[in-house]
Amino acid sequence: MIRHSPDADAFHAFERAGWESVADAYRHSFGDLTAQAVEPLLDAVGAGPGVRLLDVACGPGRLTSAAARRGATAIGLDFAAPMVESARRLHPGLEFRQGDAEELPYADASFDAVAMNFGLLHLARPERALGEACRVLRAAGRFAFTVWAPPERALAFGFVLDAVREQGNPNVPLPPGPPFFRFSDPDEARRALLAAGFRGPRVEGVPMTWRVPSPEALFEAMAQATVRTRGLLRAQEPAALDRIRRAVCAAAEGYSRDGAVALPMPCVLASAAKG
């Protein structure tokens, strides 16, 4: 029997409930941004004809669909039922199922490639998910994941965290989880991949830009289409939340161009082969 810690269980439930409630908001707010990492991820795992690929934490299914367009046999999996329903609706004819990254419902050596686009930082037990990805890969199969770059480079997160620290309360009572930017550190990403049984880890940066209609739209996306950040903001006192909103909008205003906001939001892409 697998034994789970109470803290990990609470965080897992918090994340799952959060993604079940923000599925549509996430797709509309972050979909075009996170899609910018899809092709680099698929390159990293060698997705193409004859490759059986598992998209873990597939969300609305854009990576699954892109892999299929390359000729891969692609399956998407997510623990949030509304995400799975959205993926099926948007990509009819492809296979999507509900399941947990930490306990993948597949036999050993079932896939040639596994990819996870911004899923690892939402897991209660990321080491277990890395081990599961390794388990379901065939020998020499490839795995790749993306996470956000540190907040001083992924500016939307930096704006919110700075505003909460300066104008609100960063120590609100949320279920404790792994550090959000843990795998933004290339050394930590390599270490975790090696510990999970992978070999030859590579870590690279992927430049991305988030385009939103206005500073206010940026704040609303962070407040309504995320899970941890939404929880942090929802727990603020009303007056503090208003100050935070104004601070985030002021910071974003400096990136307004031609009637929209264009923010640098790079990610870190880590990949490796099964040892």
mmCIF file of C-alpha atoms in Angstrom:
data_model
loop_
_atom_site.group_PDB
_atom_site.id
_atom_site.type_symbol
_atom_site.label_atom_id
_atom_site.label_comp_id
_atom_site.label_asym_id
_atom_site.label_seq_id
_atom_site.Cartn_x
_atom_site.Cartn_y
_atom_site.Cartn_z
ATOM 1 C CA MET A 1 0.000 0.000 0.000
ATOM 2 C CA ILE A 2 1.255 3.498 -0.868
ATOM 3 C CA ARG A 3 1.202 5.752 2.175
ATOM 4 C CA HIS A 4 0.705 9.473 1.627
ATOM 5 C CA SER A 5 1.619 12.260 4.014
ATOM 6 C CA PRO A 6 -1.279 14.419 5.230
ATOM 7 C CA ASP A 7 0.390 17.571 3.868
ATOM 8 C CA ALA A 8 0.937 16.012 0.462
ATOM 9 C CA ASP A 9 -2.628 14.726 0.362
ATOM 10 C CA ALA A 10 -3.986 18.167 1.285
ATOM 11 C CA PHE A 11 -1.912 19.886 -1.382
ATOM 12 C CA HIS A 12 -2.887 17.293 -3.997
ATOM 13 C CA ALA A 13 -6.571 17.864 -3.203
ATOM 14 C CA PHE A 14 -6.086 21.648 -3.317
ATOM 15 C CA GLU A 15 -4.452 21.528 -6.751
ATOM 16 C CA ARG A 16 -6.953 19.086 -8.186
ATOM 17 C CA ALA A 17 -9.954 21.075 -6.964
ATOM 18 C CA GLY A 18 -8.348 24.240 -8.283
ATOM 19 C CA TRP A 19 -7.792 22.905 -11.783
ATOM 20 C CA GLU A 20 -11.289 21.501 -11.885
ATOM 21 C CA SER A 21 -12.638 25.005 -11.271
ATOM 22 C CA VAL A 22 -10.373 27.022 -13.611
ATOM 23 C CA ALA A 23 -10.169 24.773 -16.677
ATOM 24 C CA ASP A 24 -11.884 27.162 -19.102
ATOM 25 C CA ALA A 25 -10.297 30.286 -17.625
ATOM 26 C CA TYR A 26 -6.863 28.705 -17.909
ATOM 27 C CA ARG A 27 -7.341 27.761 -21.560
ATOM 28 C CA HIS A 28 -8.484 31.253 -22.496
ATOM 29 C CA SER A 29 -5.830 33.065 -20.448
ATOM 30 C CA PHE A 30 -2.740 30.863 -20.639
ATOM 31 C CA GLY A 31 -3.386 28.578 -23.604
ATOM 32 C CA ASP A 32 -1.548 30.599 -26.244
ATOM 33 C CA LEU A 33 1.333 31.256 -23.849
ATOM 34 C CA THR A 34 1.998 27.683 -22.736
ATOM 35 C CA ALA A 35 1.542 26.488 -26.333
ATOM 36 C CA GLN A 36 4.784 28.303 -27.170
ATOM 37 C CA ALA A 37 6.663 25.510 -25.364
ATOM 38 C CA VAL A 38 4.931 22.665 -27.227
ATOM 39 C CA GLU A 39 7.184 22.360 -30.257
ATOM 40 C CA PRO A 40 10.433 22.564 -28.225
ATOM 41 C CA LEU A 41 9.058 19.848 -25.927
ATOM 42 C CA LEU A 42 8.146 17.611 -28.835
ATOM 43 C CA ASP A 43 11.578 18.157 -30.363
ATOM 44 C CA ALA A 44 13.184 17.174 -27.056
ATOM 45 C CA VAL A 45 11.397 13.816 -26.967
ATOM 46 C CA GLY A 46 11.693 13.116 -30.689
ATOM 47 C CA ALA A 47 7.951 13.028 -31.343
ATOM 48 C CA GLY A 48 7.119 11.815 -34.841
ATOM 49 C CA PRO A 49 5.813 8.870 -36.853
ATOM 50 C CA GLY A 50 6.030 5.582 -34.996
ATOM 51 C CA VAL A 51 6.442 7.231 -31.582
ATOM 52 C CA ARG A 52 3.911 6.383 -28.861
ATOM 53 C CA LEU A 53 3.705 9.477 -26.653
ATOM 54 C CA LEU A 54 2.024 10.200 -23.320
ATOM 55 C CA ASP A 55 1.148 13.829 -22.553
ATOM 56 C CA VAL A 56 0.966 13.992 -18.741
ATOM 57 C CA ALA A 57 -1.046 16.863 -17.208
ATOM 58 C CA CYS A 58 -2.337 17.493 -20.717
ATOM 59 C CA GLY A 59 -4.765 20.269 -19.799
ATOM 60 C CA PRO A 60 -6.786 21.234 -22.878
ATOM 61 C CA GLY A 61 -4.703 18.924 -25.062
ATOM 62 C CA ARG A 62 -2.620 21.203 -27.271
ATOM 63 C CA LEU A 63 0.568 19.168 -26.917
ATOM 64 C CA THR A 64 -1.306 15.914 -27.536
ATOM 65 C CA SER A 65 -2.799 17.371 -30.693
ATOM 66 C CA ALA A 66 0.531 18.756 -31.913
ATOM 67 C CA ALA A 67 2.196 15.374 -31.367
ATOM 68 C CA ALA A 68 -0.537 13.682 -33.388
ATOM 69 C CA ARG A 69 -0.031 16.172 -36.217
ATOM 70 C CA ARG A 70 3.616 15.085 -36.282
ATOM 71 C CA GLY A 71 2.484 11.502 -36.810
ATOM 72 C CA ALA A 72 2.929 10.243 -33.248
ATOM 73 C CA THR A 73 0.366 8.069 -31.501
ATOM 74 C CA ALA A 74 -0.456 10.483 -28.690
ATOM 75 C CA ILE A 75 -2.508 10.030 -25.514
ATOM 76 C CA GLY A 76 -3.360 12.850 -23.100
ATOM 77 C CA LEU A 77 -3.892 12.372 -19.369
ATOM 78 C CA ASP A 78 -4.981 14.856 -16.694
ATOM 79 C CA PHE A 79 -6.251 14.530 -13.119
ATOM 80 C CA ALA A 80 -8.926 17.226 -13.576
ATOM 81 C CA ALA A 81 -12.073 15.918 -15.252
ATOM 82 C CA PRO A 82 -13.036 19.310 -16.772
ATOM 83 C CA MET A 83 -9.612 19.483 -18.446
ATOM 84 C CA VAL A 84 -10.145 16.038 -19.964
ATOM 85 C CA GLU A 85 -13.627 17.011 -21.135
ATOM 86 C CA SER A 86 -12.269 20.200 -22.694
ATOM 87 C CA ALA A 87 -9.469 18.303 -24.467
ATOM 88 C CA ARG A 88 -11.933 15.775 -25.894
ATOM 89 C CA ARG A 89 -14.212 18.529 -27.122
ATOM 90 C CA LEU A 90 -11.390 20.510 -28.719
ATOM 91 C CA HIS A 91 -9.569 17.545 -30.251
ATOM 92 C CA PRO A 92 -12.118 14.921 -31.307
ATOM 93 C CA GLY A 93 -10.623 11.660 -32.438
ATOM 94 C CA LEU A 94 -7.696 11.779 -30.004
ATOM 95 C CA GLU A 95 -7.513 9.764 -26.793
ATOM 96 C CA PHE A 96 -7.745 11.564 -23.454
ATOM 97 C CA ARG A 97 -8.321 10.017 -20.055
ATOM 98 C CA GLN A 98 -8.428 11.062 -16.441
ATOM 99 C CA GLY A 99 -5.506 9.893 -14.338
ATOM 100 C CA ASP A 100 -2.836 10.943 -11.872
ATOM 101 C CA ALA A 101 0.747 11.823 -12.830
ATOM 102 C CA GLU A 102 1.913 10.314 -9.549
ATOM 103 C CA GLU A 103 0.292 6.931 -10.255
ATOM 104 C CA LEU A 104 0.130 6.527 -14.030
ATOM 105 C CA PRO A 105 -2.480 3.964 -15.160
ATOM 106 C CA TYR A 106 -0.147 2.283 -17.657
ATOM 107 C CA ALA A 107 2.118 -0.736 -17.665
ATOM 108 C CA ASP A 108 5.892 -0.561 -17.593
ATOM 109 C CA ALA A 109 7.573 0.328 -20.903
ATOM 110 C CA SER A 110 4.286 1.415 -22.554
ATOM 111 C CA PHE A 111 5.604 4.551 -24.302
ATOM 112 C CA ASP A 112 8.465 5.813 -26.413
ATOM 113 C CA ALA A 113 8.122 9.365 -25.116
ATOM 114 C CA VAL A 114 6.547 11.197 -22.174
ATOM 115 C CA ALA A 115 6.076 14.969 -22.005
ATOM 116 C CA MET A 116 4.740 17.267 -19.296
ATOM 117 C CA ASN A 117 4.080 20.909 -20.147
ATOM 118 C CA PHE A 118 3.978 22.988 -16.935
ATOM 119 C CA GLY A 119 2.525 20.110 -14.917
ATOM 120 C CA LEU A 120 5.385 19.205 -12.587
ATOM 121 C CA LEU A 121 5.152 22.376 -10.502
ATOM 122 C CA HIS A 122 1.536 21.565 -9.564
ATOM 123 C CA LEU A 123 2.230 18.135 -8.066
ATOM 124 C CA ALA A 124 2.372 17.199 -4.411
ATOM 125 C CA ARG A 125 5.024 14.522 -5.021
ATOM 126 C CA PRO A 126 7.015 15.537 -8.102
ATOM 127 C CA GLU A 127 9.694 12.895 -7.511
ATOM 128 C CA ARG A 128 7.044 10.209 -7.721
ATOM 129 C CA ALA A 129 5.779 11.640 -11.009
ATOM 130 C CA LEU A 130 9.298 11.618 -12.437
ATOM 131 C CA GLY A 131 9.690 8.009 -11.362
ATOM 132 C CA GLU A 132 6.363 7.108 -12.947
ATOM 133 C CA ALA A 133 7.373 8.766 -16.209
ATOM 134 C CA CYS A 134 10.554 6.709 -16.200
ATOM 135 C CA ARG A 135 8.653 3.510 -15.405
ATOM 136 C CA VAL A 136 6.246 3.755 -18.331
ATOM 137 C CA LEU A 137 9.005 4.539 -20.825
ATOM 138 C CA ARG A 138 10.725 1.841 -22.844
ATOM 139 C CA ALA A 139 14.508 1.587 -22.613
ATOM 140 C CA ALA A 140 16.124 4.733 -24.064
ATOM 141 C CA GLY A 141 12.724 6.442 -24.317
ATOM 142 C CA ARG A 142 12.753 10.182 -23.754
ATOM 143 C CA PHE A 143 11.062 12.414 -21.194
ATOM 144 C CA ALA A 144 10.829 16.206 -21.112
ATOM 145 C CA PHE A 145 9.093 18.749 -18.916
ATOM 146 C CA THR A 146 8.720 22.514 -18.737
ATOM 147 C CA VAL A 147 8.381 24.807 -15.736
ATOM 148 C CA TRP A 148 8.383 28.577 -15.448
ATOM 149 C CA ALA A 149 11.673 30.420 -15.228
ATOM 150 C CA PRO A 150 12.304 32.200 -11.894
ATOM 151 C CA PRO A 151 9.971 35.111 -11.107
ATOM 152 C CA GLU A 152 12.590 37.724 -11.854
ATOM 153 C CA ARG A 153 12.449 36.465 -15.464
ATOM 154 C CA ALA A 154 8.851 35.166 -15.750
ATOM 155 C CA LEU A 155 7.573 38.628 -15.007
ATOM 156 C CA ALA A 156 3.883 38.024 -14.342
ATOM 157 C CA PHE A 157 4.780 35.892 -11.344
ATOM 158 C CA GLY A 158 7.371 38.409 -10.207
ATOM 159 C CA PHE A 159 4.864 41.265 -10.395
ATOM 160 C CA VAL A 160 2.309 39.404 -8.269
ATOM 161 C CA LEU A 161 4.773 38.085 -5.696
ATOM 162 C CA ASP A 162 6.429 41.490 -5.289
ATOM 163 C CA ALA A 163 3.049 43.189 -4.912
ATOM 164 C CA VAL A 164 1.851 40.684 -2.318
ATOM 165 C CA ARG A 165 5.081 41.036 -0.359
ATOM 166 C CA GLU A 166 4.933 44.838 -0.408
ATOM 167 C CA GLN A 167 1.177 45.469 -0.231
ATOM 168 C CA GLY A 168 -0.383 42.375 1.316
ATOM 169 C CA ASN A 169 0.314 39.216 3.283
ATOM 170 C CA PRO A 170 2.474 36.504 1.682
ATOM 171 C CA ASN A 171 1.938 34.138 4.638
ATOM 172 C CA VAL A 172 -1.680 33.166 4.125
ATOM 173 C CA PRO A 173 -2.878 29.688 5.175
ATOM 174 C CA LEU A 174 -2.709 27.573 2.014
ATOM 175 C CA PRO A 175 -1.930 23.830 1.925
ATOM 176 C CA PRO A 176 1.880 23.579 1.887
ATOM 177 C CA GLY A 177 3.357 22.207 -1.300
ATOM 178 C CA PRO A 178 6.741 21.856 -2.977
ATOM 179 C CA PRO A 179 8.436 25.156 -3.859
ATOM 180 C CA PHE A 180 6.807 26.522 -7.006
ATOM 181 C CA PHE A 181 10.113 27.458 -8.636
ATOM 182 C CA ARG A 182 12.104 24.441 -7.454
ATOM 183 C CA PHE A 183 12.746 23.026 -10.916
ATOM 184 C CA SER A 184 13.490 26.452 -12.382
ATOM 185 C CA ASP A 185 16.999 25.795 -11.041
ATOM 186 C CA PRO A 186 18.814 23.814 -13.775
ATOM 187 C CA ASP A 187 20.935 21.960 -11.231
ATOM 188 C CA GLU A 188 17.849 20.824 -9.326
ATOM 189 C CA ALA A 189 16.122 19.729 -12.531
ATOM 190 C CA ARG A 190 19.163 17.638 -13.523
ATOM 191 C CA ARG A 191 19.490 16.150 -10.048
ATOM 192 C CA ALA A 192 15.837 15.123 -9.928
ATOM 193 C CA LEU A 193 15.980 13.509 -13.360
ATOM 194 C CA LEU A 194 19.081 11.504 -12.464
ATOM 195 C CA ALA A 195 17.534 10.414 -9.162
ATOM 196 C CA ALA A 196 14.439 9.175 -11.027
ATOM 197 C CA GLY A 197 16.509 6.887 -13.261
ATOM 198 C CA PHE A 198 17.132 9.061 -16.301
ATOM 199 C CA ARG A 199 20.471 9.687 -17.959
ATOM 200 C CA GLY A 200 22.016 12.539 -19.906
ATOM 201 C CA PRO A 201 19.765 15.320 -18.599
ATOM 202 C CA ARG A 202 19.741 18.561 -20.565
ATOM 203 C CA VAL A 203 18.268 21.865 -19.407
ATOM 204 C CA GLU A 204 17.649 24.862 -21.633
ATOM 205 C CA GLY A 205 15.665 28.060 -21.607
ATOM 206 C CA VAL A 206 12.781 28.739 -23.972
ATOM 207 C CA PRO A 207 11.962 32.426 -24.558
ATOM 208 C CA MET A 208 8.226 33.101 -24.541
ATOM 209 C CA THR A 209 6.070 36.223 -24.533
ATOM 210 C CA TRP A 210 2.640 36.584 -22.936
ATOM 211 C CA ARG A 211 0.387 38.974 -24.800
ATOM 212 C CA VAL A 212 -2.707 40.161 -22.942
ATOM 213 C CA PRO A 213 -5.114 42.995 -23.803
ATOM 214 C CA SER A 214 -4.350 45.200 -20.792
ATOM 215 C CA PRO A 215 -2.676 45.332 -17.367
ATOM 216 C CA GLU A 216 -6.082 44.648 -15.808
ATOM 217 C CA ALA A 217 -6.483 41.531 -17.982
ATOM 218 C CA LEU A 218 -3.096 40.328 -16.760
ATOM 219 C CA PHE A 219 -4.128 40.682 -13.135
ATOM 220 C CA GLU A 220 -7.442 38.934 -13.758
ATOM 221 C CA ALA A 221 -5.685 36.030 -15.459
ATOM 222 C CA MET A 222 -3.334 35.572 -12.521
ATOM 223 C CA ALA A 223 -6.213 35.896 -10.056
ATOM 224 C CA GLN A 224 -8.736 33.681 -11.851
ATOM 225 C CA ALA A 225 -6.890 31.179 -14.080
ATOM 226 C CA THR A 226 -4.205 29.832 -11.744
ATOM 227 C CA VAL A 227 -4.370 27.733 -8.593
ATOM 228 C CA ARG A 228 -1.657 28.648 -6.095
ATOM 229 C CA THR A 229 -1.553 32.289 -7.155
ATOM 230 C CA ARG A 230 -5.334 32.493 -7.125
ATOM 231 C CA GLY A 231 -5.336 31.010 -3.622
ATOM 232 C CA LEU A 232 -2.740 33.527 -2.474
ATOM 233 C CA LEU A 233 -4.738 36.447 -3.848
ATOM 234 C CA ARG A 234 -8.121 35.233 -2.643
ATOM 235 C CA ALA A 235 -6.782 35.023 0.898
ATOM 236 C CA GLN A 236 -5.851 38.737 1.006
ATOM 237 C CA GLU A 237 -7.916 41.313 2.844
ATOM 238 C CA PRO A 238 -10.038 43.374 0.406
ATOM 239 C CA ALA A 239 -8.064 46.576 0.904
ATOM 240 C CA ALA A 240 -4.767 44.740 0.455
ATOM 241 C CA LEU A 241 -6.053 42.991 -2.652
ATOM 242 C CA ASP A 242 -6.942 46.358 -4.179
ATOM 243 C CA ARG A 243 -3.434 47.641 -3.464
ATOM 244 C CA ILE A 244 -1.943 44.480 -4.978
ATOM 245 C CA ARG A 245 -4.081 44.861 -8.090
ATOM 246 C CA ARG A 246 -2.956 48.457 -8.563
ATOM 247 C CA ALA A 247 0.712 47.524 -8.038
ATOM 248 C CA VAL A 248 0.562 44.665 -10.565
ATOM 249 C CA CYS A 249 -1.194 46.843 -13.129
ATOM 250 C CA ALA A 250 1.353 49.626 -12.642
ATOM 251 C CA ALA A 251 4.234 47.199 -13.164
ATOM 252 C CA ALA A 252 2.600 45.743 -16.276
ATOM 253 C CA GLU A 253 1.880 49.163 -17.743
ATOM 254 C CA GLY A 254 5.555 49.513 -18.579
ATOM 255 C CA TYR A 255 5.185 46.626 -21.044
ATOM 256 C CA SER A 256 2.202 48.066 -22.905
ATOM 257 C CA ARG A 257 2.748 48.307 -26.637
ATOM 258 C CA ASP A 258 0.186 49.144 -29.320
ATOM 259 C CA GLY A 259 -2.800 48.689 -27.045
ATOM 260 C CA ALA A 260 -1.684 45.420 -25.414
ATOM 261 C CA VAL A 261 0.764 44.112 -22.814
ATOM 262 C CA ALA A 262 3.668 41.916 -23.949
ATOM 263 C CA LEU A 263 5.479 40.334 -21.010
ATOM 264 C CA PRO A 264 8.583 38.132 -21.079
ATOM 265 C CA MET A 265 7.496 34.755 -19.649
ATOM 266 C CA PRO A 266 10.326 32.310 -20.424
ATOM 267 C CA CYS A 267 10.316 28.725 -19.299
ATOM 268 C CA VAL A 268 12.883 26.064 -18.436
ATOM 269 C CA LEU A 269 12.826 22.869 -20.502
ATOM 270 C CA ALA A 270 14.496 19.773 -19.038
ATOM 271 C CA SER A 271 14.842 16.491 -20.901
ATOM 272 C CA ALA A 272 16.569 13.133 -20.513
ATOM 273 C CA ALA A 273 16.546 9.517 -21.683
ATOM 274 C CA LYS A 274 15.578 6.502 -19.655
ATOM 275 C CA GLY A 275 18.744 4.893 -18.327
#
